[in-house]
Every structure is written in C-alpha cells, then in structure tokens.
PDB file of C-alpha atoms and ligand atoms in Angstrom:
ATOM      1  CA  MET O 450       0.000   0.000   0.000  1.00 55.00           C
ATOM      2  CA  ILE O 451       2.752   2.455   1.038  1.00 57.00           C
ATOM      3  CA  CYS O 452       4.882   1.411  -2.000  1.00 51.00           C
ATOM      4  CA  THR O 453       1.942   2.054  -4.324  1.00 55.00           C
ATOM      5  CA  LEU O 454       1.430   5.474  -2.759  1.00 57.00           C
ATOM      6  CA  LEU O 455       5.132   6.339  -3.077  1.00 52.00           C
ATOM      7  CA  SER O 456       5.301   5.281  -6.734  1.00 51.00           C
ATOM      8  CA  LEU O 457       2.156   7.315  -7.398  1.00 53.00           C
ATOM      9  CA  LEU O 458       3.716  10.365  -5.699  1.00 55.00           C
ATOM     10  CA  SER O 459       6.950  10.122  -7.736  1.00 50.00           C
ATOM     11  CA  TRP O 460       4.835   9.890 -10.893  1.00 59.00           C
ATOM     12  CA  ILE O 461       3.099  13.200 -10.127  1.00 68.00           C
ATOM     13  CA  SER O 462       5.293  16.004 -11.533  1.00 78.00           C
ATOM     14  CA  PRO O 463       5.556  19.387  -9.738  1.00 82.00           C
ATOM     15  CA  GLU O 464       3.481  20.910 -12.559  1.00 79.00           C
ATOM     16  CA  MET O 465       0.750  18.339 -12.036  1.00 79.00           C
ATOM     17  CA  ALA O 466       0.786  18.970  -8.279  1.00 89.00           C
ATOM     18  CA  ALA O 467       0.474  22.734  -8.904  1.00 92.00           C
ATOM     19  CA  ASN O 468      -2.471  22.083 -11.209  1.00 94.00           C
ATOM     20  CA  ARG O 469      -4.153  20.342  -8.286  1.00 95.00           C
ATOM     21  CA  GLU O 470      -4.356  23.365  -5.993  1.00 98.00           C
ATOM     22  CA  ARG O 471      -7.809  23.637  -4.460  1.00 98.00           C
ATOM     23  CA  SER O 472      -9.988  26.499  -3.267  1.00 98.00           C
ATOM     24  CA  PHE O 473     -13.139  26.594  -1.177  1.00 99.00           C
ATOM     25  CA  ILE O 474     -15.793  28.643  -2.951  1.00 99.00           C
ATOM     26  CA  MET O 475     -19.277  29.145  -1.496  1.00 99.00           C
ATOM     27  CA  ILE O 476     -22.354  30.789  -2.952  1.00 99.00           C
ATOM     28  CA  LYS O 477     -23.981  32.706  -0.090  1.00 99.00           C
ATOM     29  CA  PRO O 478     -27.753  32.792   0.642  1.00 99.00           C
ATOM     30  CA  ASP O 479     -28.290  35.934  -1.463  1.00 99.00           C
ATOM     31  CA  GLY O 480     -26.590  34.289  -4.460  1.00 99.00           C
ATOM     32  CA  VAL O 481     -28.952  31.321  -4.126  1.00 99.00           C
ATOM     33  CA  GLN O 482     -32.108  33.421  -3.576  1.00 98.00           C
ATOM     34  CA  ARG O 483     -31.274  35.668  -6.515  1.00 98.00           C
ATOM     35  CA  GLY O 484     -30.963  32.704  -8.877  1.00 98.00           C
ATOM     36  CA  LEU O 485     -27.251  33.184  -9.546  1.00 98.00           C
ATOM     37  CA  VAL O 486     -26.017  29.651  -8.776  1.00 98.00           C
ATOM     38  CA  GLY O 487     -25.740  28.690 -12.447  1.00 98.00           C
ATOM     39  CA  ASP O 488     -24.061  31.956 -13.477  1.00 98.00           C
ATOM     40  CA  ILE O 489     -21.478  31.690 -10.700  1.00 98.00           C
ATOM     41  CA  ILE O 490     -20.642  28.040 -11.390  1.00 98.00           C
ATOM     42  CA  LYS O 491     -20.346  28.921 -15.077  1.00 98.00           C
ATOM     43  CA  ARG O 492     -17.587  31.481 -14.368  1.00 98.00           C
ATOM     44  CA  PHE O 493     -15.401  28.793 -12.757  1.00 98.00           C
ATOM     45  CA  GLU O 494     -16.280  26.143 -15.342  1.00 98.00           C
ATOM     46  CA  GLN O 495     -15.615  28.318 -18.361  1.00 98.00           C
ATOM     47  CA  LYS O 496     -12.279  29.485 -16.931  1.00 98.00           C
ATOM     48  CA  GLY O 497     -11.164  25.835 -17.009  1.00 98.00           C
ATOM     49  CA  PHE O 498     -11.209  24.971 -13.305  1.00 98.00           C
ATOM     50  CA  LYS O 499     -12.358  21.525 -12.266  1.00 98.00           C
ATOM     51  CA  LEU O 500     -15.232  20.942  -9.840  1.00 98.00           C
ATOM     52  CA  VAL O 501     -14.217  18.522  -7.096  1.00 98.00           C
ATOM     53  CA  ALA O 502     -17.103  18.826  -4.637  1.00 98.00           C
ATOM     54  CA  ILE O 503     -20.440  20.609  -4.316  1.00 99.00           C
ATOM     55  CA  LYS O 504     -23.403  20.508  -1.963  1.00 98.00           C
ATOM     56  CA  PHE O 505     -26.550  22.452  -1.108  1.00 99.00           C
ATOM     57  CA  MET O 506     -27.288  22.993   2.559  1.00 99.00           C
ATOM     58  CA  ASN O 507     -28.408  25.264   5.372  1.00 98.00           C
ATOM     59  CA  ALA O 508     -25.286  26.156   7.347  1.00 98.00           C
ATOM     60  CA  GLY O 509     -25.586  26.155  11.135  1.00 98.00           C
ATOM     61  CA  GLU O 510     -24.378  28.880  13.472  1.00 98.00           C
ATOM     62  CA  GLU O 511     -21.556  26.780  14.933  1.00 98.00           C
ATOM     63  CA  LEU O 512     -20.106  25.909  11.518  1.00 98.00           C
ATOM     64  CA  LEU O 513     -20.347  29.526  10.340  1.00 99.00           C
ATOM     65  CA  LYS O 514     -18.679  30.845  13.499  1.00 98.00           C
ATOM     66  CA  LYS O 515     -15.774  28.445  12.883  1.00 98.00           C
ATOM     67  CA  HIS O 516     -15.596  29.398   9.195  1.00 98.00           C
ATOM     68  CA  TYR O 517     -15.409  33.122  10.012  1.00 98.00           C
ATOM     69  CA  SER O 518     -13.493  32.734  13.325  1.00 98.00           C
ATOM     70  CA  ASP O 519     -10.763  35.189  12.256  1.00 98.00           C
ATOM     71  CA  LEU O 520     -13.439  37.913  12.033  1.00 98.00           C
ATOM     72  CA  SER O 521     -15.066  37.183  15.419  1.00 98.00           C
ATOM     73  CA  SER O 522     -13.919  40.455  16.995  1.00 98.00           C
ATOM     74  CA  ARG O 523     -15.203  42.629  14.125  1.00 98.00           C
ATOM     75  CA  PRO O 524     -18.379  44.696  14.737  1.00 98.00           C
ATOM     76  CA  PHE O 525     -20.132  43.178  11.707  1.00 98.00           C
ATOM     77  CA  PHE O 526     -19.557  39.567  12.882  1.00 98.00           C
ATOM     78  CA  PRO O 527     -23.081  38.978  14.377  1.00 98.00           C
ATOM     79  CA  SER O 528     -24.811  40.328  11.265  1.00 98.00           C
ATOM     80  CA  LEU O 529     -22.480  38.280   9.025  1.00 98.00           C
ATOM     81  CA  ILE O 530     -23.377  35.063  10.889  1.00 98.00           C
ATOM     82  CA  GLN O 531     -27.081  35.989  10.713  1.00 98.00           C
ATOM     83  CA  TYR O 532     -26.927  36.774   6.972  1.00 98.00           C
ATOM     84  CA  MET O 533     -25.221  33.445   6.225  1.00 99.00           C
ATOM     85  CA  GLN O 534     -28.179  31.655   7.901  1.00 98.00           C
ATOM     86  CA  MET O 535     -30.873  33.471   5.894  1.00 98.00           C
ATOM     87  CA  GLY O 536     -31.118  30.569   3.437  1.00 98.00           C
ATOM     88  CA  PRO O 537     -29.196  27.710   1.888  1.00 99.00           C
ATOM     89  CA  VAL O 538     -25.629  28.024   0.648  1.00 99.00           C
ATOM     90  CA  VAL O 539     -23.676  26.158  -2.040  1.00 99.00           C
ATOM     91  CA  PRO O 540     -20.246  25.108  -0.723  1.00 99.00           C
ATOM     92  CA  MET O 541     -17.859  23.931  -3.451  1.00 99.00           C
ATOM     93  CA  VAL O 542     -14.290  22.845  -4.013  1.00 98.00           C
ATOM     94  CA  TRP O 543     -12.639  23.921  -7.281  1.00 98.00           C
ATOM     95  CA  GLU O 544      -9.257  22.698  -8.486  1.00 98.00           C
ATOM     96  CA  GLY O 545      -6.623  24.082 -10.851  1.00 98.00           C
ATOM     97  CA  LEU O 546      -3.392  26.039 -11.279  1.00 97.00           C
ATOM     98  CA  ASN O 547      -3.406  29.043  -8.883  1.00 98.00           C
ATOM     99  CA  VAL O 548      -7.120  28.532  -8.265  1.00 98.00           C
ATOM    100  CA  VAL O 549      -6.976  30.339  -4.892  1.00 98.00           C
ATOM    101  CA  LYS O 550      -5.492  33.555  -6.304  1.00 98.00           C
ATOM    102  CA  THR O 551      -7.346  33.420  -9.630  1.00 98.00           C
ATOM    103  CA  GLY O 552     -10.560  32.521  -7.797  1.00 98.00           C
ATOM    104  CA  ARG O 553     -10.243  35.775  -5.836  1.00 98.00           C
ATOM    105  CA  VAL O 554      -9.775  37.641  -9.134  1.00 98.00           C
ATOM    106  CA  LEU O 555     -12.952  36.031 -10.513  1.00 98.00           C
ATOM    107  CA  LEU O 556     -14.792  37.074  -7.307  1.00 98.00           C
ATOM    108  CA  GLY O 557     -13.707  40.724  -7.251  1.00 98.00           C
ATOM    109  CA  GLU O 558     -13.113  42.822  -4.127  1.00 98.00           C
ATOM    110  CA  THR O 559     -14.808  42.290  -0.749  1.00 98.00           C
ATOM    111  CA  ASN O 560     -16.758  45.513  -1.324  1.00 98.00           C
ATOM    112  CA  PRO O 561     -18.704  45.105  -4.595  1.00 98.00           C
ATOM    113  CA  ALA O 562     -18.384  48.877  -5.156  1.00 98.00           C
ATOM    114  CA  ASP O 563     -14.627  48.365  -5.616  1.00 98.00           C
ATOM    115  CA  SER O 564     -15.105  45.315  -7.875  1.00 98.00           C
ATOM    116  CA  LYS O 565     -14.567  45.712 -11.594  1.00 98.00           C
ATOM    117  CA  PRO O 566     -17.276  44.798 -14.100  1.00 98.00           C
ATOM    118  CA  GLY O 567     -16.540  41.293 -15.351  1.00 98.00           C
ATOM    119  CA  THR O 568     -15.982  39.997 -11.819  1.00 98.00           C
ATOM    120  CA  ILE O 569     -18.743  38.115  -9.997  1.00 98.00           C
ATOM    121  CA  ARG O 570     -19.166  40.764  -7.292  1.00 98.00           C
ATOM    122  CA  GLY O 571     -18.684  43.548  -9.850  1.00 98.00           C
ATOM    123  CA  ASP O 572     -21.481  42.190 -12.033  1.00 98.00           C
ATOM    124  CA  PHE O 573     -24.038  40.827  -9.578  1.00 98.00           C
ATOM    125  CA  CYS O 574     -24.117  42.742  -6.285  1.00 98.00           C
ATOM    126  CA  ILE O 575     -23.891  46.142  -4.591  1.00 98.00           C
ATOM    127  CA  GLN O 576     -23.112  45.926  -0.845  1.00 98.00           C
ATOM    128  CA  THR O 577     -20.340  44.233   1.196  1.00 98.00           C
ATOM    129  CA  GLY O 578     -22.951  42.678   3.496  1.00 98.00           C
ATOM    130  CA  ARG O 579     -24.681  41.045   0.476  1.00 98.00           C
ATOM    131  CA  ASN O 580     -21.661  40.121  -1.655  1.00 98.00           C
ATOM    132  CA  ILE O 581     -23.089  36.724  -2.774  1.00 99.00           C
ATOM    133  CA  ILE O 582     -19.925  34.593  -2.744  1.00 99.00           C
ATOM    134  CA  HIS O 583     -17.026  33.445  -0.567  1.00 99.00           C
ATOM    135  CA  GLY O 584     -13.572  32.433  -1.831  1.00 99.00           C
ATOM    136  CA  SER O 585     -10.528  31.287   0.160  1.00 98.00           C
ATOM    137  CA  ASP O 586      -7.820  33.951   0.498  1.00 98.00           C
ATOM    138  CA  SER O 587      -4.774  31.605   0.735  1.00 98.00           C
ATOM    139  CA  VAL O 588      -3.896  27.972   0.078  1.00 98.00           C
ATOM    140  CA  ASP O 589      -3.595  27.462   3.824  1.00 98.00           C
ATOM    141  CA  SER O 590      -7.084  28.805   4.560  1.00 98.00           C
ATOM    142  CA  ALA O 591      -8.459  26.875   1.551  1.00 98.00           C
ATOM    143  CA  ASN O 592      -7.219  23.616   3.043  1.00 98.00           C
ATOM    144  CA  LYS O 593      -8.702  24.493   6.446  1.00 98.00           C
ATOM    145  CA  GLU O 594     -12.035  25.539   4.928  1.00 98.00           C
ATOM    146  CA  ILE O 595     -12.277  22.427   2.725  1.00 98.00           C
ATOM    147  CA  ALA O 596     -11.664  20.245   5.799  1.00 98.00           C
ATOM    148  CA  LEU O 597     -14.286  22.212   7.753  1.00 98.00           C
ATOM    149  CA  TRP O 598     -17.073  21.970   5.142  1.00 99.00           C
ATOM    150  CA  PHE O 599     -16.383  18.616   3.480  1.00 98.00           C
ATOM    151  CA  ASP O 600     -15.701  15.072   4.537  1.00 98.00           C
ATOM    152  CA  PRO O 601     -12.686  13.741   2.541  1.00 98.00           C
ATOM    153  CA  LYS O 602     -14.951  11.162   0.862  1.00 98.00           C
ATOM    154  CA  GLU O 603     -17.083  13.972  -0.570  1.00 98.00           C
ATOM    155  CA  LEU O 604     -14.102  15.154  -2.678  1.00 98.00           C
ATOM    156  CA  THR O 605     -14.562  13.370  -5.996  1.00 98.00           C
ATOM    157  CA  GLU O 606     -11.547  12.001  -7.867  1.00 97.00           C
ATOM    158  CA  TRP O 607     -12.027  12.284 -11.640  1.00 97.00           C
ATOM    159  CA  LYS O 608     -10.064  13.131 -14.745  1.00 95.00           C
ATOM    160  CA  ALA O 609     -11.410  16.062 -16.726  1.00 96.00           C
ATOM    161  CA  ASN O 610     -11.102  15.140 -20.410  1.00 96.00           C
ATOM    162  CA  GLN O 611     -10.429  18.775 -21.292  1.00 96.00           C
ATOM    163  CA  GLN O 612      -7.261  18.743 -19.118  1.00 95.00           C
ATOM    164  CA  SER O 613      -4.753  18.658 -22.007  1.00 96.00           C
ATOM    165  CA  TRP O 614      -6.665  21.515 -23.677  1.00 97.00           C
ATOM    166  CA  VAL O 615      -6.452  23.668 -20.559  1.00 97.00           C
ATOM    167  CA  TYR O 616      -2.853  22.830 -19.524  1.00 97.00           C
ATOM    168  CA  GLU O 617       0.277  22.321 -21.649  1.00 94.00           C
ATOM    169  CA  ASP O 618       1.592  19.537 -19.397  1.00 79.00           C
TER     170      ASP O 618
HETATM  171  P1  LIG G 918     -13.804  38.289   1.655  1.00 65.93           P
HETATM  172  O1  LIG G 918     -15.182  37.654   1.680  1.00 65.93           O
HETATM  173  O2  LIG G 918     -13.618  39.131   0.427  1.00 65.93           O
HETATM  174  O3  LIG G 918     -12.698  37.290   1.861  1.00 65.93           O
HETATM  175  P2  LIG G 918     -13.396  39.066   4.429  1.00 65.93           P
HETATM  176  O4  LIG G 918     -12.845  37.703   4.636  1.00 65.93           O
HETATM  177  O5  LIG G 918     -12.589  40.229   4.894  1.00 65.93           O
HETATM  178  O6  LIG G 918     -13.732  39.314   2.884  1.00 65.93           O
HETATM  179  O7  LIG G 918     -14.806  39.182   5.125  1.00 65.93           O
HETATM  180  C1  LIG G 918     -15.724  38.097   5.071  1.00 65.93           C
HETATM  181  C2  LIG G 918     -17.101  38.622   4.827  1.00 65.93           C
HETATM  182  O8  LIG G 918     -17.484  39.463   5.918  1.00 65.93           O
HETATM  183  C3  LIG G 918     -17.247  39.509   3.593  1.00 65.93           C
HETATM  184  O9  LIG G 918     -17.415  38.765   2.419  1.00 65.93           O
HETATM  185  C4  LIG G 918     -18.448  40.304   3.941  1.00 65.93           C
HETATM  186  C5  LIG G 918     -18.289  40.526   5.437  1.00 65.93           C
HETATM  187  N1  LIG G 918     -17.603  41.792   5.703  1.00 65.93           N
HETATM  188  C6  LIG G 918     -16.280  42.041   5.594  1.00 65.93           C
HETATM  189  N2  LIG G 918     -15.981  43.321   5.897  1.00 65.93           N
HETATM  190  C7  LIG G 918     -17.169  43.895   6.201  1.00 65.93           C
HETATM  191  C8  LIG G 918     -17.564  45.194   6.590  1.00 65.93           C
HETATM  192  N3  LIG G 918     -16.666  46.174   6.745  1.00 65.93           N
HETATM  193  N4  LIG G 918     -18.878  45.416   6.805  1.00 65.93           N
HETATM  194  C9  LIG G 918     -19.787  44.431   6.670  1.00 65.93           C
HETATM  195  N5  LIG G 918     -19.500  43.166   6.301  1.00 65.93           N
HETATM  196  C10 LIG G 918     -18.205  42.912   6.077  1.00 65.93           C
HETATM  197 MG1  LIG G 919     -12.201  36.136   3.506  1.00 65.93          MG
END
C-alpha cells in the first residue's frame, strides 16, 4: 500500500501537483435566492477549473462561526453570521493552477463597489454585506475551509477530459 502510494507520488510532476491546488468557494444565501447559482458556477467552469465537490445545505451557526473565526472580533460579525443563515448556501471545491489567487480575481473585491465589471461581485451585487460569494484567500485557509465543510470522501476524484486543452503539461 505504502509502496503504491510512493510510486504514485513520484509519478506526479511538480506541474501536475500545482495544477491540483484547491480552493473553497461558497455561494452565499443571497446568491442562491437571486438565482445566480448557475451563473457563478459557469464562471469557474468556463475558466477551465475543475469541480471537485459541491453541496446544497443550510449552514448552522456553529459551523459559520468556525468558518469566520478570524473575524469574530469585528463589529459586523453577528450580522455576518445571521446573513449566512438566511437561506441555503452552495459550498464547493474547485481545483486548478493558482485557483486560490485566480478565484479571488474572478470574485472581485470584498466591497462590490470596488469590484470591476466582469468579476462576480462587480457584475451581480452592490453591498459588502450582500456580496453573494465566498472564496478562500490563501492555500492554507483553503485547506482548512475544505476540511471544515467537506468530509474527505465527498471530494470526488475524476479526470477532466479537457485537461490537455487547458494545460500544456
Ligand atoms: P472576503 O469575503 O472578500 O474574503 P473578508 O474575509 O474580509 O472578505 O470578510 C468576510 C465577509 O465578511 C465579507 O465577504 C463580507 C463581510 N464583511 C467584511 N468586511 C465587512 C464590513 N466592513 N462590513 C460588513 N460586512 C463585512
Ligand atoms: Mg475572507
């Protein structure tokens, strides 16, 4: 078992490992209620990123407080936790080269007013407190967020047939 794992690891080139970076992306309750789920997923799909996991759920207070724990001392924290419980959310894991950084570019700025047209927040929303989507801000926080929202067995292993048309290697 260990030998098989080691031979598999040596077979994965650094480029391939980089292409397997993952980000935690979540459509917030306003994105769901406003019928933007399809449009948002489309942005990540058409860019070339690979969907690894997705679910549709009501998020509980405890989970949300853990997810946003680094913001717990901020004055807007109670309203943020309340807003995130106003309806179902769509947590997802997307994979690809630099997906964390590029995912943030696709999202736009935290404040939609500072987000350029062509970004998700720039095109679909107006206020920071209703900014429709979450995206991990670093690889480290992506890994923590993925572990918080998904069981490892919910992350689906599959080969995207478009891979060699998206990546050179
Ligand atoms: P981002 O979601 O762009 O990573 P963040 O992690 O700083 O931004 O904050 C998380 C969420 O908290 C953000 O999407 C909306 C809310 N928020 C942040 N700053 C806020 C503020 N000044 N007023 C109200 N809500 C805020
Ligand atoms: Mg953040």
